[in-house]
PDB file of C-alpha atoms in Angstrom:
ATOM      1  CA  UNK A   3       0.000   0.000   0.000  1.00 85.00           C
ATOM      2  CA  UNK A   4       1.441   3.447  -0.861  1.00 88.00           C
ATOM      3  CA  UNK A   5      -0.619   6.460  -0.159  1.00 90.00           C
ATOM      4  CA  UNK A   6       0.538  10.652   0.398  1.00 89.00           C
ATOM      5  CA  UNK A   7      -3.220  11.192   1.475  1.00 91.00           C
ATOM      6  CA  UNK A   8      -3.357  12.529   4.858  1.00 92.00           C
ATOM      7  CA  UNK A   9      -5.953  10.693   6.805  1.00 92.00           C
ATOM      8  CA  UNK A  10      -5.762   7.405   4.175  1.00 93.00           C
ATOM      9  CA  UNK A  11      -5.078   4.536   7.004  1.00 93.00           C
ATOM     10  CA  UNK A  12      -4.979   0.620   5.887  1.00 93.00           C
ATOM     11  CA  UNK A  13      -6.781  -1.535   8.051  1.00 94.00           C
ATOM     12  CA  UNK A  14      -5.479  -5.129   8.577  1.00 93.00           C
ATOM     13  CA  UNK A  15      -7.291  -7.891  11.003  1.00 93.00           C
ATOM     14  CA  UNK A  16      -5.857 -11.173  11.650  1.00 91.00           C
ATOM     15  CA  UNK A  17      -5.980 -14.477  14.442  1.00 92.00           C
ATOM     16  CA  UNK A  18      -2.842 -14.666  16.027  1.00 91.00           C
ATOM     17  CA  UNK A  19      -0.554 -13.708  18.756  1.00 92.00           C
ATOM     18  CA  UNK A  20       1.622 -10.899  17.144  1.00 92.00           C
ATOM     19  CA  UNK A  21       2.183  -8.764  13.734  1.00 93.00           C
ATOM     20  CA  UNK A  22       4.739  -7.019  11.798  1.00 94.00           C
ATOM     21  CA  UNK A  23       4.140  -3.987   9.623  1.00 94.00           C
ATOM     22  CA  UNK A  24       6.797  -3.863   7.425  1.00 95.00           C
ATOM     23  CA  UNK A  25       7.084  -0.769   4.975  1.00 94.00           C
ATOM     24  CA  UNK A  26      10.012   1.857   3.701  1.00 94.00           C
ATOM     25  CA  UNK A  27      11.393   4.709   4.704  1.00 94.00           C
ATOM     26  CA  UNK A  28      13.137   7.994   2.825  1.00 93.00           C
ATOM     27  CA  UNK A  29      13.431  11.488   2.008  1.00 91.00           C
ATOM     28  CA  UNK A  30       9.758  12.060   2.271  1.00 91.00           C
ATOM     29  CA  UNK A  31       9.047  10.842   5.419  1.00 91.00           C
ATOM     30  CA  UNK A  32       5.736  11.044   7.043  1.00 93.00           C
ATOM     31  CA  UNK A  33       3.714  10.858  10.031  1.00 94.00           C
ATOM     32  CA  UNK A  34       1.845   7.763  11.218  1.00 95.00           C
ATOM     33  CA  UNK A  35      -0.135   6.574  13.874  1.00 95.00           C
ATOM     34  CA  UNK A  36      -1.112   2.854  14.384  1.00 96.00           C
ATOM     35  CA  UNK A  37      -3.787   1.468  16.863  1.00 95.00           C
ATOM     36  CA  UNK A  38      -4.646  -2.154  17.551  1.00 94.00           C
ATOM     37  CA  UNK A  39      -8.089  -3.501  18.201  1.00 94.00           C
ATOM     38  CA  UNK A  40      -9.304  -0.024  18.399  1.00 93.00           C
ATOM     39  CA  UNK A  41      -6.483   1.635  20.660  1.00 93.00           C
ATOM     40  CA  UNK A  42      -3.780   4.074  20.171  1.00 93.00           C
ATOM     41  CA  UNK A  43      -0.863   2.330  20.791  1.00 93.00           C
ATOM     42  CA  UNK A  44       1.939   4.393  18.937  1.00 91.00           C
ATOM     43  CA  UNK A  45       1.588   8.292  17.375  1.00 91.00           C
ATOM     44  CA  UNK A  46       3.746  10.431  14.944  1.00 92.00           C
ATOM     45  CA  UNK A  47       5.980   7.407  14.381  1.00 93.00           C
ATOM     46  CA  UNK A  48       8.529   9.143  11.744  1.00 93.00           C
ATOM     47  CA  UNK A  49       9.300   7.308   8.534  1.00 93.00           C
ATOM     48  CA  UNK A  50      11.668   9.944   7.483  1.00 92.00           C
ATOM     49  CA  UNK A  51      15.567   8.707   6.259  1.00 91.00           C
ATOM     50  CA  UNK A  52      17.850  10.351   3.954  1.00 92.00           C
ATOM     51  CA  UNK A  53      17.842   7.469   1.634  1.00 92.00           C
ATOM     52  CA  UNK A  54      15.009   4.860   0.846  1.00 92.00           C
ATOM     53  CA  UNK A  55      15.644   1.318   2.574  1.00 93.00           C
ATOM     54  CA  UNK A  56      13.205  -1.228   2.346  1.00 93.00           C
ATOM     55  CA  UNK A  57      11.867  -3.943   4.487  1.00 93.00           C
ATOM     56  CA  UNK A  58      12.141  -1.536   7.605  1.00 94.00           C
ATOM     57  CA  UNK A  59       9.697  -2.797  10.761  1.00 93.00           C
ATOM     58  CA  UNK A  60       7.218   0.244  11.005  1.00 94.00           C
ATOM     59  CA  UNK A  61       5.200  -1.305  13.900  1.00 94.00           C
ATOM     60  CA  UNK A  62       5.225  -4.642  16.061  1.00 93.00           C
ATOM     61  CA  UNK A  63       3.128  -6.292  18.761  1.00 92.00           C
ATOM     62  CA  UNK A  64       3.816  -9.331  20.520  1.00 90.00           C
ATOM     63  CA  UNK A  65       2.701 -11.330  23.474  1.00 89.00           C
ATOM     64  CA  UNK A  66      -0.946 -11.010  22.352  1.00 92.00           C
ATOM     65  CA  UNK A  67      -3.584 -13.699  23.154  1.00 91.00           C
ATOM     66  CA  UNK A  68      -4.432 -16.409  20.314  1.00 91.00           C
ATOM     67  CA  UNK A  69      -7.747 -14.337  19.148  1.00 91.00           C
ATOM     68  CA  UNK A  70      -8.984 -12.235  16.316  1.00 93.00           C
ATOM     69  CA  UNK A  71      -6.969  -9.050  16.080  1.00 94.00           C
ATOM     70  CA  UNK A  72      -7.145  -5.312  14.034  1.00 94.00           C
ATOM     71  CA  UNK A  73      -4.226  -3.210  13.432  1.00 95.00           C
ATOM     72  CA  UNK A  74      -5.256   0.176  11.644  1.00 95.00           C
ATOM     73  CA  UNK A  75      -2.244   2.339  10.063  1.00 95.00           C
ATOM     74  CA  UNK A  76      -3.050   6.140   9.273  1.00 95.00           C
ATOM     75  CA  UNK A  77      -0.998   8.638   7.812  1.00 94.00           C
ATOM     76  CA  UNK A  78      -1.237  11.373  10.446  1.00 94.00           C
ATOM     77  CA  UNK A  79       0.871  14.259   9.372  1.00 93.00           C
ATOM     78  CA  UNK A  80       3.916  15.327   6.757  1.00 92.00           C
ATOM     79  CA  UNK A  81       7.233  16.478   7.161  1.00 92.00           C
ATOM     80  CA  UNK A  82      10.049  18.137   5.484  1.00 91.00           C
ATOM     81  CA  UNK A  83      10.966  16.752   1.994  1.00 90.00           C
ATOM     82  CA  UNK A  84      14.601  16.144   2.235  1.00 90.00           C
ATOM     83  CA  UNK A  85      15.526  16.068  -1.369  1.00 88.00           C
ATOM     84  CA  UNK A  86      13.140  18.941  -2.176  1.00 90.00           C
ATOM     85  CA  UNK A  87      12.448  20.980   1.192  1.00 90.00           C
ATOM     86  CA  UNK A  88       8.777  20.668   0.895  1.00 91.00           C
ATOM     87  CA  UNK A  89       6.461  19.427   2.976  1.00 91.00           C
ATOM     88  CA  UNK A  90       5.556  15.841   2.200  1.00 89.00           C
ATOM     89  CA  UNK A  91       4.884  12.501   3.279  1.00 91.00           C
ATOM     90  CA  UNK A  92       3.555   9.047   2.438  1.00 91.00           C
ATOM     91  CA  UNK A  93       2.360   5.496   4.278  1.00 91.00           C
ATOM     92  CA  UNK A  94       4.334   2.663   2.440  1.00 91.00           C
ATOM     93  CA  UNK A  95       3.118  -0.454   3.586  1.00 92.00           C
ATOM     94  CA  UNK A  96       4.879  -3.470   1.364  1.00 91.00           C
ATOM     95  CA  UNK A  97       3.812  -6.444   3.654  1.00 92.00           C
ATOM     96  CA  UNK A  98       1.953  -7.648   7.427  1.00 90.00           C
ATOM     97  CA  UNK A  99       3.329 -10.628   8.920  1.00 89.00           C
ATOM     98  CA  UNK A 100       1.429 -12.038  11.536  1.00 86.00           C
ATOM     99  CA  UNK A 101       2.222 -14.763  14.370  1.00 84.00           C
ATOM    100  CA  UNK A 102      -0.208 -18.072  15.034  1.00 76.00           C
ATOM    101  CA  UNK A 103       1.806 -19.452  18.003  1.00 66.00           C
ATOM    102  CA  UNK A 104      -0.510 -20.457  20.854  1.00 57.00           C
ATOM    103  CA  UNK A 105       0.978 -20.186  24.318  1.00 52.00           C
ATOM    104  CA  UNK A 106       0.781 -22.796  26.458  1.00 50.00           C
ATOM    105  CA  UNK A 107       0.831 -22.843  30.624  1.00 51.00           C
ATOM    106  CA  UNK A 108       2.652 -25.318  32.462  1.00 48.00           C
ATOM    107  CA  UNK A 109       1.861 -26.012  35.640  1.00 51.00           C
ATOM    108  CA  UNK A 110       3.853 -25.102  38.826  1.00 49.00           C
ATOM    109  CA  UNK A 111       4.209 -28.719  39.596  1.00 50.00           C
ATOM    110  CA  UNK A 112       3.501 -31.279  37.419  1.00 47.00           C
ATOM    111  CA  UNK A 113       2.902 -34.618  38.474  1.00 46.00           C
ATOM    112  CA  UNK A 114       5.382 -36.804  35.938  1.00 49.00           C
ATOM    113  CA  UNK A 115       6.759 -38.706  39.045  1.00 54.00           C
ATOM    114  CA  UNK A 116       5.896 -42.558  38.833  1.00 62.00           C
ATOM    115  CA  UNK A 117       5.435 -44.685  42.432  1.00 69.00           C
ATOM    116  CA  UNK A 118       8.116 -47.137  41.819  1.00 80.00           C
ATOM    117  CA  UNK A 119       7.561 -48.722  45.725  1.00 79.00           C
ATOM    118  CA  UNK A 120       4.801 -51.159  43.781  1.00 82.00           C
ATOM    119  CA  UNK A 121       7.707 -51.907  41.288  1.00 86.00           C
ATOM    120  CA  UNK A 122      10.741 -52.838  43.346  1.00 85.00           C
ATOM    121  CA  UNK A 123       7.810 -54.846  45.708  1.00 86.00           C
ATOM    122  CA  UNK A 124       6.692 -56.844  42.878  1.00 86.00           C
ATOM    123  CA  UNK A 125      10.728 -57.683  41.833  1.00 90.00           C
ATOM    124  CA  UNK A 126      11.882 -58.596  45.127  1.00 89.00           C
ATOM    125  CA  UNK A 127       8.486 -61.367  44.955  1.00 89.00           C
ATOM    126  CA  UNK A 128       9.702 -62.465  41.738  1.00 89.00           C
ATOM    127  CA  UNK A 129      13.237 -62.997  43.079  1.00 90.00           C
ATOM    128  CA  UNK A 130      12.511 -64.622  45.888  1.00 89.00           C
ATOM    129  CA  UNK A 131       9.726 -67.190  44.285  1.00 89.00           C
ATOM    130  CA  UNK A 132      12.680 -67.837  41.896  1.00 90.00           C
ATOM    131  CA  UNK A 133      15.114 -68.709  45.017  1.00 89.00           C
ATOM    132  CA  UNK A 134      12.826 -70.928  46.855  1.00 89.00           C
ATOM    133  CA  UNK A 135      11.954 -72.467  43.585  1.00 88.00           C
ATOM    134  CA  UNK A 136      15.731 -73.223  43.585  1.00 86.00           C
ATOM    135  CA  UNK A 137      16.508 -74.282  46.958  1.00 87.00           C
ATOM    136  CA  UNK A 138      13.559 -76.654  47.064  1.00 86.00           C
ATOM    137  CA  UNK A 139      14.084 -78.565  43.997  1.00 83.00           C
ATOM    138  CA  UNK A 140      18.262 -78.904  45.160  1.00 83.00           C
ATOM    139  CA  UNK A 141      16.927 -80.254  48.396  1.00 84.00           C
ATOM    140  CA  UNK A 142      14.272 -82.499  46.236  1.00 82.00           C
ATOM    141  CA  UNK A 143      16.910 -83.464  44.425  1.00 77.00           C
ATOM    142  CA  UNK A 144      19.355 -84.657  47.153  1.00 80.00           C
ATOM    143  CA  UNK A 145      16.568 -86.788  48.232  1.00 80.00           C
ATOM    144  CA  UNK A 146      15.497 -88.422  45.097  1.00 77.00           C
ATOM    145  CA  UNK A 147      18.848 -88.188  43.325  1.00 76.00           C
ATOM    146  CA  UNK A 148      19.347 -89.517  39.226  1.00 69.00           C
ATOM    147  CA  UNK A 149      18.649 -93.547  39.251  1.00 67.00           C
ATOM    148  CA  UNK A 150      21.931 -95.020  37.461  1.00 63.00           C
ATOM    149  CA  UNK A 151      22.244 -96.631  34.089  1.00 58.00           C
ATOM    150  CA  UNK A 152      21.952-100.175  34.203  1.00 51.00           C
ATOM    151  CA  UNK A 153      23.597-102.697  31.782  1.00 49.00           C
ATOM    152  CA  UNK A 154      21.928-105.942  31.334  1.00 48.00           C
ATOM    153  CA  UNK A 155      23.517-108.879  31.955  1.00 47.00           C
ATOM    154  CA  UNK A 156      21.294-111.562  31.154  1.00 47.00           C
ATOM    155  CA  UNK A 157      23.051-112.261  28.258  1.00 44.00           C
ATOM    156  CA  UNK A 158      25.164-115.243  29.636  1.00 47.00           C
ATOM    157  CA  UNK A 159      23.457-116.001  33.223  1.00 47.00           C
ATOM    158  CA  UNK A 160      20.192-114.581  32.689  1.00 49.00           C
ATOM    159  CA  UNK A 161      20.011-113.010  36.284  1.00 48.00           C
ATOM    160  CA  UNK A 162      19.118-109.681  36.999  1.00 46.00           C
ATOM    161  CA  UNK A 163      20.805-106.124  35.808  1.00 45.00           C
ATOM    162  CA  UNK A 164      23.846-104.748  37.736  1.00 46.00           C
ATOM    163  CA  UNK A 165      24.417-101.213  37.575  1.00 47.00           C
ATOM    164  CA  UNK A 166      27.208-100.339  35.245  1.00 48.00           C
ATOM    165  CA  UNK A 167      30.636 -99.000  36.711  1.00 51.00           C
ATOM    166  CA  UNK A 168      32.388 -96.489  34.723  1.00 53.00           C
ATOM    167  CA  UNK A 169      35.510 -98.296  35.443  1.00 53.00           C
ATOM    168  CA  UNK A 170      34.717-101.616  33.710  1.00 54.00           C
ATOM    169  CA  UNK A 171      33.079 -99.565  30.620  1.00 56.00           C
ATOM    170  CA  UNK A 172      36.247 -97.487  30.401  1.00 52.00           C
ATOM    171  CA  UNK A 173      38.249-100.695  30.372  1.00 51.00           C
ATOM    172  CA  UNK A 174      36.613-102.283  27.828  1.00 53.00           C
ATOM    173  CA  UNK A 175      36.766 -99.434  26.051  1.00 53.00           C
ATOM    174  CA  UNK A 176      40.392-100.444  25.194  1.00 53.00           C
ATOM    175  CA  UNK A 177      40.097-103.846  24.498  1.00 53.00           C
ATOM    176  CA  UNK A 178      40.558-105.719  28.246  1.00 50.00           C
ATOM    177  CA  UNK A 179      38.189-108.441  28.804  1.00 52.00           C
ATOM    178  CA  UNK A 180      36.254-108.272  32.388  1.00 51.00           C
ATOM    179  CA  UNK A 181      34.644-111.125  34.073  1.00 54.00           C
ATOM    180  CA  UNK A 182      30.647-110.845  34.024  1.00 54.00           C
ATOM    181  CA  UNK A 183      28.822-109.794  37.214  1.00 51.00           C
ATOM    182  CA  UNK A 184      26.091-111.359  39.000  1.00 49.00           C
ATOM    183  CA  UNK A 185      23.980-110.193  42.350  1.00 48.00           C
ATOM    184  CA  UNK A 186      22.297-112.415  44.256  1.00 48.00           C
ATOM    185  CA  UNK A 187      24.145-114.847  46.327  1.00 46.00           C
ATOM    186  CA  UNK A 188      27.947-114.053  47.371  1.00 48.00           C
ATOM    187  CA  UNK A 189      28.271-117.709  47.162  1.00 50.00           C
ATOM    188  CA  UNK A 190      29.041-119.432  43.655  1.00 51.00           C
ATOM    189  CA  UNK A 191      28.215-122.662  42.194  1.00 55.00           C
ATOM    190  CA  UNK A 192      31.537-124.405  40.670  1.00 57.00           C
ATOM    191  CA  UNK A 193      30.723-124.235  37.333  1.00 60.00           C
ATOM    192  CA  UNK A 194      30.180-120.409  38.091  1.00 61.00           C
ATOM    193  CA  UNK A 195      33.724-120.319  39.992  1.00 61.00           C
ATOM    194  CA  UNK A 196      35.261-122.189  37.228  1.00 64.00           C
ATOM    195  CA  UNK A 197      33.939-119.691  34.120  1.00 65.00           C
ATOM    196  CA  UNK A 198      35.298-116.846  35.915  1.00 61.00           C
ATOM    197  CA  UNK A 199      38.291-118.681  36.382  1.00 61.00           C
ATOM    198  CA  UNK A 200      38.758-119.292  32.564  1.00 63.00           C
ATOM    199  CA  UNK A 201      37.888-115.625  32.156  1.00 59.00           C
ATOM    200  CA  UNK A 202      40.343-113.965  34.605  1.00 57.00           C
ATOM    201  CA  UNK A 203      43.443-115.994  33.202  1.00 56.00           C
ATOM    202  CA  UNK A 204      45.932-118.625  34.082  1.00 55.00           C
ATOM    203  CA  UNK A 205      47.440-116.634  37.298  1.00 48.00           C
ATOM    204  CA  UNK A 206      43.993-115.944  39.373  1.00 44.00           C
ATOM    205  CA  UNK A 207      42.044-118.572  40.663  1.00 46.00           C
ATOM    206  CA  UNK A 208      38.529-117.966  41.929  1.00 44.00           C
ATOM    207  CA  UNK A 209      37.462-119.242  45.786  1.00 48.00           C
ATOM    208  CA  UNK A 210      33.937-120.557  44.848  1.00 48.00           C
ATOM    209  CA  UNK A 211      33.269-120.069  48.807  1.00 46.00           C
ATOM    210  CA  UNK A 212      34.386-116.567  49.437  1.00 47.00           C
ATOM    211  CA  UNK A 213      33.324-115.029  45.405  1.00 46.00           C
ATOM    212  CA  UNK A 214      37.420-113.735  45.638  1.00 48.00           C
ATOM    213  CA  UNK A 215      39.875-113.949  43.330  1.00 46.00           C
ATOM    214  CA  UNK A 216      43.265-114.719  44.683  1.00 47.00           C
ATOM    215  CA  UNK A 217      46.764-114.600  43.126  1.00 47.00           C
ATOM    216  CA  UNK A 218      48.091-118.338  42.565  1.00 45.00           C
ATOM    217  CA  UNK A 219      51.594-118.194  44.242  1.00 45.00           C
ATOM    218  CA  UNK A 220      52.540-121.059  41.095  1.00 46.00           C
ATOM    219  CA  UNK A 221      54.805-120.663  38.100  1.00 44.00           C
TER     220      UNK A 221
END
C-alpha cells in the first residue's frame, strides 16, 4: 500500500498472537499513527531517512492472546521533503506478517513422578519365588537323586541287571576283557567259579566259597 493522502489509514485484522508492519522509509518521510483492536498504541511514528531502505519494521506487537486481532495504520501528518524541502509525506506499507503461536501454561508442579515402591515390591516377589523355587528342587533333588544306568547282563546267566561302573566300561573301552557280574548270592556254584576262572586268566584262581579272586603263588 502506498498512499501521500493525509488521513488514508490501511486496516489489517488477523488471528494470532503478534504482527509485523513492514514498509520503507526515505526522504519524504511522514507521520503515522497505528492502533490495535481499536487503541492508540503508537503516534507520529517518523518514517523519514535520507535514503530509501526497504523492508524496515514500522510497527510490532507481541505477546498477544491467540484471538482475532485489528491493526489500523493512518498517515497522520507530513514532514520536510529532504531532497526537495517541501512538505511531504507518504504510508508505504509493502507487507503484514502475523504470528499463530498459541501459548501454552505449564503447571507449577507437574505430576510426571511414577510410584516405583509397587515396582521394586513386585521384583523382590519375583526374586525370591525364583530362590525358593531353587533351593527346594536342590533339596528335592538330594533326596530323590538320578537312578543309574543299568547294563543288562542276562546275556550269559540270565540273572538280573547290575548297575554299570564307569571303570569296567572305560576298560573295555580299550580292548581288556572283564569277568561278568552277578547279584544275588555271594556264594558261587563251581561251574560259576570255574567260568570266571577261565575268564580272569591262568594266574587268578577264583574261591567258589568266598566269590574272591586270589593270586596263585605257582609258576
Amino acid at each position: 500500500m502506498l498512499t501521500s493522502r493525509l488521513g488514508d489509514s490501511m486496516t489489517f485484522s488477523f488471528i494470532g498472537t503478534g504482527i509485523y508492519i513492514i514498509g520503507t522509509t526515505g526522504k519524504k518521510g511522514g507521520l503515522i499513527d497505528f492502533s490495535l483492536d481499536g487503541v492508540n498504541v503508537m503516534t507520529n511514528f517518523s518514517r523519514q531517512n535520507p535514503a530509501l531502505i526497504c523492508d524496515q519494521i514500522l510497527f510490532n506487537k507481541l505477546d498477544l492472546t491467540l484471538q482475532q486481532h485489528t491493526v489500523v495504520a493512518t498517515l497522520a501528518g507530513q514532514q520536510i521533503n529532504l531532497g526537495t524541502g517541501q512538505l511531504d509525506g507518504v504510508l508505504s506499507v509493502q507487507r503484514v506478517s502475523q504470528l499463530a503461536i498459541e501459548r501454552y501454561t505449564i503447571p507449577a508442579q507437574m505430576s510426571s513422578s511414577i510410584d516405583i515402591v509397587p515396582i521394586i515390591c513386585v521384583i523382590l516377589a519375583v526374586v525370591g519365588l525364583n530362590a525358593a523355587s531353587g533351593l527346594a528342587y536342590f533339596l528335592w533333588r538330594r533326596r530323590h537323586p538320578k537312578p543309574r544306568r543299568v547294563v543288562s547282563s542276562t546275556a550269559r546267566t540270565g540273572g538280573d541287571s547290575l548297575p554299570e561302573d564307569r571303570n569296567d566300561t572305560r576298560l573295555a573301552m580299550f580292548g581288556f576283557r572283564l569277568p561278568r557280574k552277578r547279584r544275588g548270592d555271594r556264594t558261587l556254584t563251581q561251574s560259576q567259579a570255574e567260568d570266571d576262572a577261565a575268564e580272569l586268566g591262568p594266574l587268578t584262581r577264583t574261591s567258589p566259597v568266598t566269590n574272591r579272586s586270589e593270586k596263585s603263588s605257582e609258576p
